[in-house]
Amino acid sequence: MTLTLTVSDEVRALAPGFTHVVIEAHGLVNGPSTDASSALLDDAGRRLAVRLDGRAPHEDPHMVAWRETYTAFGSKPSRTRNSAEALAKRALTDAGLPRINLLVDLYNAVSVAHLIPVGGEDTDRIQGGMTLVRATGDEDFVTVAGGEEVVEHPDAGEVVWCDAVGVTCRRWNWRQGPRTRLTEETTAAVFLLESLAPMPVAEVERAGAELAELLEKFSPGARITVHAPA
C-alpha cells in the first residue's frame, strides 16, 4: 500500500469487531456533480429504503453497533452521528442527498446503499501515514466556522483519524477536516469503508467492489487497488 493506514491497539480493544476496506486510486478525474452521479444518489436512497423496510436508520443493527461504540468513547451518538447514519437520514427526506462533486457523490451513494461509513481523502494532501487512535486531546483539528479557519481539539479518548500534521477526521467518521477532503482538483485518493460487527465482512467487500467499479467507470484508465479487509 502506497499510503500506510494503522489502527491502534486501543481502538481495536474498544471495537474488536471493526473491519475496514481501503481502496487506493490514482489518475482520477473529478469535477462537478453530473446527472449520472445524481442518479446514483437517488438510486442509493431507494436501495436504502428497501434495506430499512420502514425502520429508522438508527434502528439498523449496524447503526446500533456504531451508536454503542460512539457511546463507549464518550460521544453522544444522537448528536454526533456516524457518517452513514447522518447521510441515511438525509437520503430519506424530500430534499435527498447533497450533491458535492463527482467523487464524493460516488462514495456517498455506496455509503447510503450499504449503510456503511465511507470516506475519501486526497492522498496528495495527507502528510505521512494515517492512524486511527484515541486522542490525547492536544491534537489540532483545522476546520472552518463562520467562513474562518479555526483550530479545534478533540476530546481526550475520542477516536480520530490523524496524519503527521493533525486530525483529519473527528469522532471516527463524523466530521472530516477540509485539508484532506476531495476537491474537483483531486486526482489521487484513498477511500475507506468502515464496519462493525454484526455486519458481515463480505458485505463490506461487496460495497468496496461496487465503489471500485464506479471509480473505474467514471475515471477510465485510473489505477484502482482494493485491499483486503483488515
Coordinates of C-alpha atoms in Angstrom, one line a residue:
M1 CA 0.0 0.0 0.0
T2 CA 1.4 3.4 -1.0
L3 CA -0.3 5.1 2.0
T4 CA 0.2 3.4 5.3
L5 CA -3.0 3.1 7.4
T6 CA -2.7 1.9 11.0
V7 CA -5.4 1.1 13.6
S8 CA -4.1 1.4 17.1
D9 CA -4.4 -1.3 19.7
E10 CA -6.6 1.0 21.9
V11 CA -9.1 1.3 19.1
R12 CA -9.0 -2.5 18.4
A13 CA -9.7 -3.1 22.1
L14 CA -12.6 -0.6 22.1
A15 CA -14.2 -2.1 18.9
P16 CA -12.9 -5.7 18.4
G17 CA -15.4 -6.2 15.5
F18 CA -14.0 -3.3 13.5
T19 CA -13.2 -4.0 9.8
H20 CA -12.1 -1.6 7.1
V21 CA -11.6 -1.9 3.4
V22 CA -9.2 0.5 1.7
I23 CA -9.3 1.5 -1.9
E24 CA -6.4 3.4 -3.4
A25 CA -6.9 5.3 -6.7
H26 CA -4.6 7.2 -8.9
G27 CA -5.4 9.0 -12.2
L28 CA -8.9 10.0 -11.1
V29 CA -10.9 12.6 -12.9
N30 CA -13.1 14.7 -10.6
G31 CA -15.4 17.6 -11.3
P32 CA -18.9 19.0 -10.5
S33 CA -21.7 16.6 -9.9
T34 CA -23.3 15.2 -13.0
D35 CA -26.7 13.9 -14.0
A36 CA -25.2 10.4 -13.7
S37 CA -23.8 10.9 -10.2
S38 CA -27.1 12.5 -9.2
A39 CA -29.0 9.5 -10.4
L40 CA -26.7 7.2 -8.4
L41 CA -27.5 9.2 -5.2
D42 CA -31.3 8.9 -5.9
D43 CA -31.0 5.2 -6.5
A44 CA -29.0 4.8 -3.3
G45 CA -31.8 6.4 -1.4
R46 CA -34.3 3.9 -2.9
R47 CA -32.0 1.0 -2.1
L48 CA -31.7 2.3 1.5
A49 CA -35.5 2.4 1.9
V50 CA -35.8 -1.2 0.8
R51 CA -33.0 -2.2 3.1
L52 CA -34.6 -0.5 6.1
D53 CA -38.1 -1.7 5.3
G54 CA -39.8 1.0 7.3
R55 CA -37.3 1.2 10.1
A56 CA -35.4 4.4 11.0
P57 CA -31.7 4.3 10.1
H58 CA -30.6 4.2 13.8
E59 CA -32.6 1.0 14.3
D60 CA -30.5 -0.9 11.8
P61 CA -28.2 -3.4 13.6
H62 CA -25.1 -1.9 12.0
M63 CA -26.0 1.6 13.1
V64 CA -26.9 0.3 16.6
A65 CA -23.3 -1.0 16.8
W66 CA -21.9 2.3 15.8
R67 CA -24.0 4.1 18.3
E68 CA -22.8 1.8 21.1
T69 CA -19.2 2.4 20.0
Y70 CA -19.6 6.1 20.0
T71 CA -21.1 6.0 23.5
A72 CA -18.1 3.8 24.6
F73 CA -15.6 6.6 23.7
G74 CA -17.7 9.4 25.2
S75 CA -19.6 10.8 22.2
K76 CA -23.4 11.2 22.2
P77 CA -24.5 9.2 19.1
S78 CA -27.7 11.1 18.7
R79 CA -25.8 14.4 18.5
T80 CA -22.7 13.3 16.6
R81 CA -24.0 10.6 14.3
N82 CA -21.6 8.4 12.3
S83 CA -21.4 9.5 8.7
A84 CA -23.5 6.7 7.3
E85 CA -26.4 7.3 9.7
A86 CA -26.2 11.1 9.0
L87 CA -26.3 10.6 5.3
A88 CA -29.1 8.0 5.6
K89 CA -31.3 10.4 7.4
R90 CA -30.8 13.0 4.7
A91 CA -31.4 10.4 1.9
L92 CA -34.9 9.7 3.4
T93 CA -36.0 13.3 3.4
D94 CA -37.7 15.0 0.5
A95 CA -34.5 17.0 -0.2
G96 CA -32.5 13.9 -0.6
L97 CA -28.7 13.6 -0.6
P98 CA -26.5 16.7 -1.2
R99 CA -24.6 16.9 -4.5
I100 CA -20.9 17.7 -3.6
N101 CA -18.7 16.7 -6.5
L102 CA -18.4 13.6 -8.7
L103 CA -16.1 11.5 -6.5
V104 CA -17.9 12.4 -3.2
D105 CA -21.2 11.6 -4.9
L106 CA -19.9 8.1 -5.8
Y107 CA -18.7 7.2 -2.3
N108 CA -21.8 8.8 -0.7
A109 CA -24.0 6.6 -2.9
V110 CA -22.2 3.5 -1.8
S111 CA -22.3 4.5 1.8
V112 CA -26.1 5.1 1.8
A113 CA -26.9 2.0 -0.3
H114 CA -25.0 -0.3 2.0
L115 CA -25.4 1.7 5.2
I116 CA -21.6 1.7 5.8
P117 CA -19.5 4.8 6.7
V118 CA -17.3 5.6 3.7
G119 CA -14.8 8.4 3.5
G120 CA -12.4 9.8 0.9
E121 CA -9.1 11.6 1.4
D122 CA -6.9 13.3 -1.1
T123 CA -3.6 11.4 -0.8
D124 CA -1.6 14.4 -2.2
R125 CA -2.8 16.4 0.9
I126 CA -2.0 13.7 3.5
Q127 CA 1.3 14.1 5.4
G128 CA 2.9 10.8 6.2
G129 CA 0.6 7.8 7.0
M130 CA -2.8 7.8 8.6
T131 CA -3.6 6.3 12.0
L132 CA -6.8 5.6 13.8
V133 CA -6.2 6.4 17.5
R134 CA -7.8 7.5 20.7
A135 CA -7.0 11.2 21.1
T136 CA -5.0 12.8 23.9
G137 CA -7.0 16.0 23.4
D138 CA -3.9 18.0 22.4
E139 CA -4.1 17.2 18.6
D140 CA -5.1 20.0 16.2
F141 CA -8.1 19.7 14.0
V142 CA -8.3 22.5 11.5
T143 CA -11.8 23.3 10.3
V144 CA -13.9 26.2 9.1
A145 CA -16.5 28.0 11.2
G146 CA -18.3 31.1 10.1
G147 CA -16.2 31.3 7.0
E148 CA -13.0 31.5 9.1
E149 CA -10.3 28.8 9.6
V150 CA -10.3 27.7 13.2
V151 CA -8.4 25.1 15.2
E152 CA -10.3 22.7 17.4
H153 CA -9.1 19.9 19.7
P154 CA -10.7 16.5 20.0
D155 CA -11.9 15.3 23.4
A156 CA -9.5 13.1 25.3
G157 CA -10.3 9.5 24.4
E158 CA -12.2 10.4 21.3
V159 CA -11.4 8.1 18.3
V160 CA -9.9 10.1 15.5
W161 CA -8.0 9.6 12.2
C162 CA -4.7 11.5 12.1
D163 CA -1.8 12.1 9.8
A164 CA 1.6 13.7 10.7
V165 CA 0.1 17.2 10.8
G166 CA -3.1 16.6 12.8
V167 CA -6.6 15.2 12.9
T168 CA -8.1 14.5 9.5
C169 CA -11.5 13.2 10.8
R170 CA -13.1 13.6 14.2
R171 CA -15.2 11.1 16.1
W172 CA -14.1 8.2 13.9
N173 CA -16.0 9.3 10.8
W174 CA -18.3 12.1 12.0
R175 CA -16.6 15.2 10.6
Q176 CA -13.8 15.4 8.1
G177 CA -11.4 18.3 8.0
P178 CA -11.2 20.4 4.9
R179 CA -7.5 20.0 4.5
T180 CA -7.6 16.5 3.0
R181 CA -11.1 16.3 1.6
L182 CA -11.7 15.5 -2.1
T183 CA -12.0 18.6 -4.3
E184 CA -12.6 19.0 -8.0
E185 CA -8.9 19.1 -8.5
T186 CA -8.3 15.7 -6.8
T187 CA -6.5 13.1 -8.9
A188 CA -5.3 10.6 -6.2
A189 CA -7.4 9.4 -3.3
V190 CA -7.8 6.8 -0.7
F191 CA -11.3 5.6 0.1
L192 CA -12.1 4.0 3.5
L193 CA -15.1 1.7 4.1
E194 CA -15.6 1.0 7.8
S195 CA -17.8 -1.5 9.5
L196 CA -18.5 -3.1 12.9
A197 CA -19.9 -6.4 13.9
P198 CA -22.6 -7.7 13.3
M199 CA -22.2 -6.6 9.6
P200 CA -20.6 -9.5 7.7
V201 CA -17.2 -8.7 6.3
A202 CA -18.5 -10.0 2.9
E203 CA -20.9 -7.1 2.9
V204 CA -18.1 -4.6 3.3
E205 CA -16.2 -6.3 0.5
R206 CA -19.2 -6.0 -1.8
A207 CA -19.5 -2.3 -1.1
G208 CA -15.8 -1.9 -1.8
A209 CA -16.1 -3.7 -5.1
E210 CA -19.1 -1.6 -6.1
L211 CA -17.2 1.6 -5.3
A212 CA -14.1 0.4 -7.3
E213 CA -16.4 -0.3 -10.3
L214 CA -17.9 3.1 -10.1
L215 CA -14.4 4.7 -9.9
E216 CA -13.3 2.8 -12.9
K217 CA -16.5 3.8 -14.8
F218 CA -16.2 7.5 -14.1
S219 CA -12.4 7.7 -14.4
P220 CA -11.5 5.4 -17.2
G221 CA -7.8 4.4 -17.0
A222 CA -7.5 5.2 -13.4
R223 CA -5.3 2.8 -11.3
I224 CA -7.6 1.2 -8.7
T225 CA -6.4 -1.1 -5.9
V226 CA -8.8 -2.7 -3.5
H227 CA -7.0 -4.0 -0.4
A228 CA -8.2 -7.0 1.7
P229 CA -10.3 -6.3 4.7
A230 CA -8.2 -5.5 7.8

